[in-house]
Each structure stands twice: as C-alpha cells, then as structure tokens.
Amino acid sequence: MKFFVDTADLNDIKELAATGLLDGVTTNPSLIAKSGRNFLDLVAEICEVVDGPVSAEVAATDFETMLKEGRKLAKISPRVAVKVPLTPAGLKVCKALSTIGTMVNVTLCFSAAQAILAAKAGASFVSPFVGRLDDVGTDGMGLIAEICQIYKQYPSFTTEVLVASVRHPMHVVEAAKLGAHVATMPPSVIRLLFGHPLTDKGLAQFVADWQKTGQTILG
Ligand code: G3P
C-alpha cells in the first residue's frame, strides 16, 4: 500500500519524505489557501522533494479552462498528477490528459458509479472521500470495499484507489485490508501510525536493561 501525505506544508513533506516511507503527495485548493504559498512555485518545490506522484488540482470547473490549467500543471514536472473534480467536464479533461500520458487524479468521488466513470476515463487515481462520507452518516469504508471489488473484476481498469479524507489510523488499516492501493493522510495521521504504548514501554525496558550490561555495541 502506498502512503501519500495530504498537505501543502513543505516542512511536513520534507520531514515525512526523510522517513523513506512517503510515496507521494496530494494537495487541494483548501490546503493551498492554508499554506499561503504561490501554487505553481509550491508544486515545483514539492516535486523536487518527493520521489512520487504529486497531485495538483485545477481551479476552474469548465472543460476548456480545466484542460489548459491541467496542461500547465503537468508541465511543472512529470511527477504531477493533475487533480480534476468528478464532473462530466472533469472526466472529459481526465480522458484528454490521460490519453497523452499525463497522470490524473479524479477527486471528490462519493459513489461506486462515479469510480467506474473515473476508471473508464483513464484516471491514474480515483479519490473517494471516506471521512466526509462518515461525517454525514454514510459508510465511507463501505464505498472503498465496493470500488475495490468492482475494479478487481476488470483487469483493464488500471486506476488506483486513493483513499482520501482519512481521519484516523483505522481508516488506513481498513483500507489496506480491502486492498486499496493508496491512502493519503494528513501528517498527523501518518505520525499516529507509528505509535503504540507497548512499543514505548518495551523500548524503555530494553534501554534500561541494556545499560545494566555496561556494554556498547560500537565500542
Ligand atoms: O485532499 C482531499 C481529501 O483528503 C480532503 O480531506 O479532511 O478535507 O475531508 P478532508
């Protein structure tokens, strides 16, 4: 399973990339607004730091402008995955860009039917928003199960299921059990994945016991 970080904070991205466990980055207009950075400059900088897909979202909603924006974003780096909304125009842009070899992430997916359309449009990634579905009393992870099941029926579908709007580690674990290809998480959730009180307790004991030996490994 690939781990992407869902942020536009370059410091967080650099820190997580240094773990060697980061496979990509996703951004969205809300995250860019929060960063206060120039969008194009920031995307270029992220592409320098991360060895993997970097999702950069178009701002327009009409086909012609989205296509122009998508082409411009794709020129920044071959690592850019142009993010388009799951609308008829967005899917049309997805088809046009994927046909010329540009990665496309189709975002704001809230149904299995929409995910089928994204695959048919040649998306590299489809982003179902599990947290936002949970927020309105719908089973977000149920949607991931449905999409994974459907995609497995069709080997010609190469679209990767990118679980988005992840709120806690169990979303990641459940998505992994279902075989989702990617989880994109806020930095806080990635950090939570590492933790377990028994790891901390066990390590403290090992450190204390090792000190009793009076030895050093490095001499
Ligand atoms: O970037 C798309 C998605 O991950 C946003 O998540 O937390 O705003 O619902 P959230």
Short mmCIF file of C-alpha atoms in Angstrom, two decimals, residues 18-96:
data_model
loop_
_atom_site.label_atom_id
_atom_site.label_comp_id
_atom_site.label_asym_id
_atom_site.label_seq_id
_atom_site.Cartn_x
_atom_site.Cartn_y
_atom_site.Cartn_z
CA ALA A 18 13.03 11.74 5.08
CA THR A 19 11.46 8.63 6.65
CA GLY A 20 11.72 6.89 3.28
CA LEU A 21 8.09 5.77 3.70
CA LEU A 22 6.40 8.50 1.70
CA ASP A 23 5.23 7.59 -1.81
CA GLY A 24 3.57 10.81 -2.91
CA VAL A 25 1.69 13.99 -2.02
CA THR A 26 -1.83 15.23 -2.54
CA THR A 27 -2.90 18.86 -2.32
CA ASN A 28 -6.20 20.60 -2.85
CA PRO A 29 -7.27 24.26 -3.12
CA SER A 30 -8.15 24.40 0.58
CA LEU A 31 -4.69 23.17 1.58
CA ILE A 32 -3.01 25.62 -0.84
CA ALA A 33 -5.05 28.50 0.62
CA LYS A 34 -3.99 27.44 4.13
CA SER A 35 -0.31 27.38 3.08
CA GLY A 36 -0.39 30.99 1.85
CA ARG A 37 2.10 29.95 -0.86
CA ASN A 38 2.15 30.56 -4.61
CA PHE A 39 0.58 27.38 -6.01
CA LEU A 40 2.84 26.79 -9.02
CA ASP A 41 6.04 27.50 -7.07
CA LEU A 42 4.96 25.22 -4.25
CA VAL A 43 4.09 22.33 -6.56
CA ALA A 44 7.51 22.64 -8.22
CA GLU A 45 9.22 22.59 -4.81
CA ILE A 46 7.23 19.55 -3.66
CA CYS A 47 8.18 17.71 -6.86
CA GLU A 48 11.85 18.31 -6.01
CA VAL A 49 11.44 16.79 -2.56
CA VAL A 50 9.24 13.76 -3.19
CA ASP A 51 10.01 10.84 -5.46
CA GLY A 52 6.41 10.05 -6.42
CA PRO A 53 3.14 11.49 -7.72
CA VAL A 54 2.21 14.99 -6.57
CA SER A 55 -1.45 15.84 -7.03
CA ALA A 56 -2.16 19.43 -8.06
CA GLU A 57 -5.78 20.43 -8.55
CA VAL A 58 -7.24 22.57 -11.31
CA ALA A 59 -9.18 25.65 -10.19
CA ALA A 60 -11.72 26.07 -12.99
CA THR A 61 -14.82 23.94 -13.47
CA ASP A 62 -15.38 24.28 -17.24
CA PHE A 63 -13.73 21.87 -19.68
CA GLU A 64 -11.65 24.32 -21.73
CA THR A 65 -10.12 26.16 -18.79
CA MET A 66 -9.56 22.98 -16.76
CA LEU A 67 -7.74 21.44 -19.72
CA LYS A 68 -5.50 24.50 -20.10
CA GLU A 69 -4.79 24.54 -16.35
CA GLY A 70 -4.11 20.80 -16.37
CA ARG A 71 -1.63 21.13 -19.24
CA LYS A 72 0.15 23.95 -17.41
CA LEU A 73 0.34 22.00 -14.15
CA ALA A 74 1.61 18.90 -15.98
CA LYS A 75 4.45 20.96 -17.46
CA ILE A 76 5.85 21.60 -13.95
CA SER A 77 7.07 18.01 -13.64
CA PRO A 78 6.29 14.50 -14.90
CA ARG A 79 5.53 13.76 -11.22
CA VAL A 80 2.45 16.00 -11.30
CA ALA A 81 -0.88 14.19 -11.22
CA VAL A 82 -3.47 16.69 -12.37
CA LYS A 83 -6.43 16.60 -10.00
CA VAL A 84 -9.84 17.15 -11.55
CA PRO A 85 -13.31 17.03 -10.00
CA LEU A 86 -15.62 14.12 -10.67
CA THR A 87 -17.93 16.02 -13.00
CA PRO A 88 -18.71 15.39 -16.68
CA ALA A 89 -16.24 18.16 -17.66
CA GLY A 90 -13.64 16.88 -15.21
CA LEU A 91 -13.87 13.37 -16.64
CA LYS A 92 -13.55 14.78 -20.16
CA VAL A 93 -10.34 16.52 -19.08
CA CYS A 94 -9.21 13.27 -17.46
CA LYS A 95 -9.68 11.39 -20.71
CA ALA A 96 -7.84 14.06 -22.73
#
